[in-house]
PDB file of C-alpha atoms in Angstrom:
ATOM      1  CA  UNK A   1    -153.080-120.276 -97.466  1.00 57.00           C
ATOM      2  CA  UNK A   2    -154.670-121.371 -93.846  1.00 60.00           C
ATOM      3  CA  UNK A   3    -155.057-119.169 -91.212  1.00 58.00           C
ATOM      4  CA  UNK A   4    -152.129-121.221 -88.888  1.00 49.00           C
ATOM      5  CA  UNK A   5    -150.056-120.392 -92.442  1.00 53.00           C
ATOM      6  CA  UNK A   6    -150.825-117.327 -92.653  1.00 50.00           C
ATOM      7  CA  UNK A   7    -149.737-116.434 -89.130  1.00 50.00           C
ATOM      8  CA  UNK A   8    -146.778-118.362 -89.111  1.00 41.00           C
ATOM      9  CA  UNK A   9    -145.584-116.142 -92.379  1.00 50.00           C
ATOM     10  CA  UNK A  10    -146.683-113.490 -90.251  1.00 43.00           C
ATOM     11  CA  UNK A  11    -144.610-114.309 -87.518  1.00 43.00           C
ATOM     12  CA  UNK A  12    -141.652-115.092 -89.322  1.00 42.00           C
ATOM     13  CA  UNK A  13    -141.782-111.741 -91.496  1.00 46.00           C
ATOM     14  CA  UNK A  14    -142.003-110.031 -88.196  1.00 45.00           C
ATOM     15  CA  UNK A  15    -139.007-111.483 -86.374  1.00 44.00           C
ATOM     16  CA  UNK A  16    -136.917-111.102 -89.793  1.00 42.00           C
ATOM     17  CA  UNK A  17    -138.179-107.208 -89.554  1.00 42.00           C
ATOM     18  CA  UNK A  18    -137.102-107.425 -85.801  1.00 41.00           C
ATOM     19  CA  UNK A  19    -134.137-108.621 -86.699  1.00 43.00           C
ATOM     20  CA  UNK A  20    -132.770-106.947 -89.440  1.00 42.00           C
ATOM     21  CA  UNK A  21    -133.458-103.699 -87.144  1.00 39.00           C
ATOM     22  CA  UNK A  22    -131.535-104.768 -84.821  1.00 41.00           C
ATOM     23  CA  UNK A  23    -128.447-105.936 -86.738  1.00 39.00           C
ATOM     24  CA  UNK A  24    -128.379-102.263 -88.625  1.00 36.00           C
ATOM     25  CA  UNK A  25    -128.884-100.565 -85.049  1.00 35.00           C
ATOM     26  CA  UNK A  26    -125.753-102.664 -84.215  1.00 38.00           C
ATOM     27  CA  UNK A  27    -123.617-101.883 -87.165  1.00 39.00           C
ATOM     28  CA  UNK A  28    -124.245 -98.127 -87.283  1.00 39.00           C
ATOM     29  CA  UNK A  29    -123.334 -97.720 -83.278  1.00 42.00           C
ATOM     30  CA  UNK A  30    -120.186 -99.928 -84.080  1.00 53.00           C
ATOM     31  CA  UNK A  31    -119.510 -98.033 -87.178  1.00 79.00           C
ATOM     32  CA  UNK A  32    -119.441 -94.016 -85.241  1.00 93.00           C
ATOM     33  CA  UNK A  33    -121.226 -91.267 -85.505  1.00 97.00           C
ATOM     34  CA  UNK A  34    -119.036 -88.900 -87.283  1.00 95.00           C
ATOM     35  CA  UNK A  35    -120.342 -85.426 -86.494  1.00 97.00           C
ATOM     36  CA  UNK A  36    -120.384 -86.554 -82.522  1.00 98.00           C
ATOM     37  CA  UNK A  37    -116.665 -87.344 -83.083  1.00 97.00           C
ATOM     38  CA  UNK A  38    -115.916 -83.999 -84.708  1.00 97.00           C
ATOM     39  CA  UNK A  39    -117.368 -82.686 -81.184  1.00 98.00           C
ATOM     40  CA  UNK A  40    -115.046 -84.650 -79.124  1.00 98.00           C
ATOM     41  CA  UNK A  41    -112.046 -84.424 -81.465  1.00 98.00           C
ATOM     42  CA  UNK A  42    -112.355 -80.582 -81.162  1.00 98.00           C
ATOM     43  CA  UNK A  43    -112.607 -80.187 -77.306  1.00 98.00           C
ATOM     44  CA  UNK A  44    -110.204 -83.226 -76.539  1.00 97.00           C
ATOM     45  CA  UNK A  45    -107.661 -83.645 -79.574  1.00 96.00           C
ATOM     46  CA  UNK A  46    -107.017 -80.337 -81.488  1.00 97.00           C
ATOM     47  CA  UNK A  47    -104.220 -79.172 -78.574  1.00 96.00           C
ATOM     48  CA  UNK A  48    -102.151 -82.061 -79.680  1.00 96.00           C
ATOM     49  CA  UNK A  49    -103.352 -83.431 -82.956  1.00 95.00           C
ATOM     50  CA  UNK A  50    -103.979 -79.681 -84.560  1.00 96.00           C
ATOM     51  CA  UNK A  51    -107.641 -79.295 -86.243  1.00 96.00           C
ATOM     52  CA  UNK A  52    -106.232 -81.157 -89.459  1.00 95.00           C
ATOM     53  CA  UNK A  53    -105.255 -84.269 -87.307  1.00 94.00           C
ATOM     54  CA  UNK A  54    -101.549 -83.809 -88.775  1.00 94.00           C
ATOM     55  CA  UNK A  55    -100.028 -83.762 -85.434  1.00 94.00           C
ATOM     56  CA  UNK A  56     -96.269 -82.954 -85.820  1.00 94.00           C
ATOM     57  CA  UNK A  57     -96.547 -80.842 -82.061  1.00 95.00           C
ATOM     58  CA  UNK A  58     -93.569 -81.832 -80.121  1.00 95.00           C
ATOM     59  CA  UNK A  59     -92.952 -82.278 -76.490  1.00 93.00           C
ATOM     60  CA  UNK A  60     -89.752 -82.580 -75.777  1.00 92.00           C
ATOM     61  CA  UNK A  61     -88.214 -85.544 -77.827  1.00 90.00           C
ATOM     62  CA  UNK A  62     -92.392 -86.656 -78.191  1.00 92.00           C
ATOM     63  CA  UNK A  63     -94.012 -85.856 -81.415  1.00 93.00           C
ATOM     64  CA  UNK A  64     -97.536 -86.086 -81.303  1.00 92.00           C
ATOM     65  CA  UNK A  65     -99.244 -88.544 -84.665  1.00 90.00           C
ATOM     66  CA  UNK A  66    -100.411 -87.928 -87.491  1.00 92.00           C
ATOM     67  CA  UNK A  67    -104.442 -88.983 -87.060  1.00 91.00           C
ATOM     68  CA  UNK A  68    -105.400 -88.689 -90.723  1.00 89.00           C
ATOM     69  CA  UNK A  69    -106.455 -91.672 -92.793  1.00 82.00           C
ATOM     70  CA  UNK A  70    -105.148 -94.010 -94.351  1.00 83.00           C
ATOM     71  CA  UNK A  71    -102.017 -94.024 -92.973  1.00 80.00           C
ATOM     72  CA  UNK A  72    -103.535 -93.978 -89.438  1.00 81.00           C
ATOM     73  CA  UNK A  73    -105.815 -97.035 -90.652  1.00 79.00           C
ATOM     74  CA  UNK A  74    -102.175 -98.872 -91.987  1.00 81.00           C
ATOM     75  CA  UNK A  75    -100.281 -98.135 -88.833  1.00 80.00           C
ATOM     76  CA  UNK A  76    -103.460 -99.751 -86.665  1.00 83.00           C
ATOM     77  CA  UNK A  77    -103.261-102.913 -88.991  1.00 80.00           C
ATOM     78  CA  UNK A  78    -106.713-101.613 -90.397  1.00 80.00           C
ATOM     79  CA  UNK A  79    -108.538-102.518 -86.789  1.00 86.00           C
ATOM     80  CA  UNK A  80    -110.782-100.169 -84.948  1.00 90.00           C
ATOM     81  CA  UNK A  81    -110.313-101.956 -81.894  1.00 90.00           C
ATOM     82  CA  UNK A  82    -106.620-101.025 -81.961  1.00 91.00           C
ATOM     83  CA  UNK A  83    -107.130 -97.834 -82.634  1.00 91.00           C
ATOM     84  CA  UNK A  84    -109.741 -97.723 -79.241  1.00 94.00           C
ATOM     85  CA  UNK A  85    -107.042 -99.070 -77.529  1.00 94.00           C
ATOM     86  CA  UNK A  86    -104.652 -96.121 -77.998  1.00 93.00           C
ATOM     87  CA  UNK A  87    -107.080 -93.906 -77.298  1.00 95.00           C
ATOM     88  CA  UNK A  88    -108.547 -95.258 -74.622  1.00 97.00           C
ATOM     89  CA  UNK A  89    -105.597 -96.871 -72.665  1.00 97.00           C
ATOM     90  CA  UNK A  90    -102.484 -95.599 -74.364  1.00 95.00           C
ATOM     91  CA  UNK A  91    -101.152 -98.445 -76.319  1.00 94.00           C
ATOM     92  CA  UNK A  92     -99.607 -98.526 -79.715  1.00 89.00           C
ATOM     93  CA  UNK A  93    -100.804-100.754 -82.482  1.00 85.00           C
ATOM     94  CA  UNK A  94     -98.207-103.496 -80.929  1.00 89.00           C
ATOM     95  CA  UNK A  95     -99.331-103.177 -77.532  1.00 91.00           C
ATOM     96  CA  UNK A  96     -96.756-100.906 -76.226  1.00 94.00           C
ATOM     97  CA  UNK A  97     -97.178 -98.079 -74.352  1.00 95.00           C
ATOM     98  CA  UNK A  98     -97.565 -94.822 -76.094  1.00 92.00           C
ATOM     99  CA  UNK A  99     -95.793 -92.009 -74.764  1.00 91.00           C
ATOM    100  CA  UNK A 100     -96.616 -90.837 -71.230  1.00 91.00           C
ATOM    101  CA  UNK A 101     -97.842 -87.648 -72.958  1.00 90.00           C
ATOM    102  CA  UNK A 102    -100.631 -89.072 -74.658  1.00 94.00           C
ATOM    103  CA  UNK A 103    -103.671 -88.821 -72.260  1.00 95.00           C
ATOM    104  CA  UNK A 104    -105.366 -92.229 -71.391  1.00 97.00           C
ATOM    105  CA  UNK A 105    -109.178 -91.589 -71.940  1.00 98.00           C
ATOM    106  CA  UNK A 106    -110.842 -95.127 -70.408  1.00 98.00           C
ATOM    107  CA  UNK A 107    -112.979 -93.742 -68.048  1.00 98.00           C
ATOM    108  CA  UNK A 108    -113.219 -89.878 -69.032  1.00 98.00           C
ATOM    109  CA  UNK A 109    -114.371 -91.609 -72.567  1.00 98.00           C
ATOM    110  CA  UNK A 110    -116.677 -93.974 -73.305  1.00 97.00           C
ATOM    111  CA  UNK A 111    -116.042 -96.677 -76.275  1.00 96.00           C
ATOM    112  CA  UNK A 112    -118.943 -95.288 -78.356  1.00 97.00           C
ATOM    113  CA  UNK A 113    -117.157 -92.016 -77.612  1.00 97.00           C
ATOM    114  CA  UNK A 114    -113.859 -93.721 -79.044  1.00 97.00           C
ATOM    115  CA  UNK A 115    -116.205 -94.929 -81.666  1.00 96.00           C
ATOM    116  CA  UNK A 116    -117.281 -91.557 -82.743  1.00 97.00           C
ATOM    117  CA  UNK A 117    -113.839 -90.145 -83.089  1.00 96.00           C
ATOM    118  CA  UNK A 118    -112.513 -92.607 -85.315  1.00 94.00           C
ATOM    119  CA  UNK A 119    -115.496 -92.550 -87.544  1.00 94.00           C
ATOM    120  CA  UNK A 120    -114.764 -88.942 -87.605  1.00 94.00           C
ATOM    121  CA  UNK A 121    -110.897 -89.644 -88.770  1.00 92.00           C
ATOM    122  CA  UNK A 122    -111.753 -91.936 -91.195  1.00 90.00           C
ATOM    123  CA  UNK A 123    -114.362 -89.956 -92.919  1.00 89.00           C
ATOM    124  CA  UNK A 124    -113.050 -86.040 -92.007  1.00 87.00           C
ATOM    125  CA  UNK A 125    -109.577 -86.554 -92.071  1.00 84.00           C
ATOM    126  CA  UNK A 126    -108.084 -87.661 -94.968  1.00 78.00           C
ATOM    127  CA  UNK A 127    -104.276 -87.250 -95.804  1.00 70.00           C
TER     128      UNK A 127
END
């Protein structure tokens, strides 16, 4: 192999490496940190989800849901970003508006927050 050759493979090899990095830096952001949505689950959820995620507290004629998988993951047509969406601003897997009750967290939350927490319901809490 030449030396213009053998950079070039350099070269490539190193933006593949570069790349690769990146794209699994990506995924595992997108995917949630678990154990950082245990944290935020606990001080922000528990009071009206219980520590199991079962929900079942009422308020009023409001019953608070169920946050365990699957059936969470079936109710949110299997889509994280619907299930950011409730969290964040309060709206139901059809776009309706969940119950006034329901806190919205945009802006007291961040969406790698929102991220965290599910990752945490979908590998803590299972039903």
């Amino acid at each position: 192999m030449n030396t213009h050759s053998t950079r070039l493979s350099l070269v490539l090899k190193g933006t593949l490496a570069a790349a690769a990095l990146a794209l699994s830096s990506s995924v595992a952001s997108a995917a949630g940190d678990a154990a950082a949505g245990a944290a935020i689950f606990k001080s922000k959820c528990v009071v009206c989800h219980k520590a199991d995620a079962s929900g079942g507290v009422h308020f009023g004629a409001t019953e608070s849901a169920d946050l365990r998988a699957p059936e969470l993951e079936k109710q949110y047509k299997e889509t994280d970003a619907l299930l950011m969406r409730a969290m964040l601003d309060g709206k139901d897997e059809d776009g309706q508006d969940l119950a006034k009750i329901m806190p919205r967290w945009r802006g007291k939350l961040t969406d790698a927050d929102a991220a965290n927490v599910i990752a945490f319901l979908k590998t803590e809490m299972k039903n």
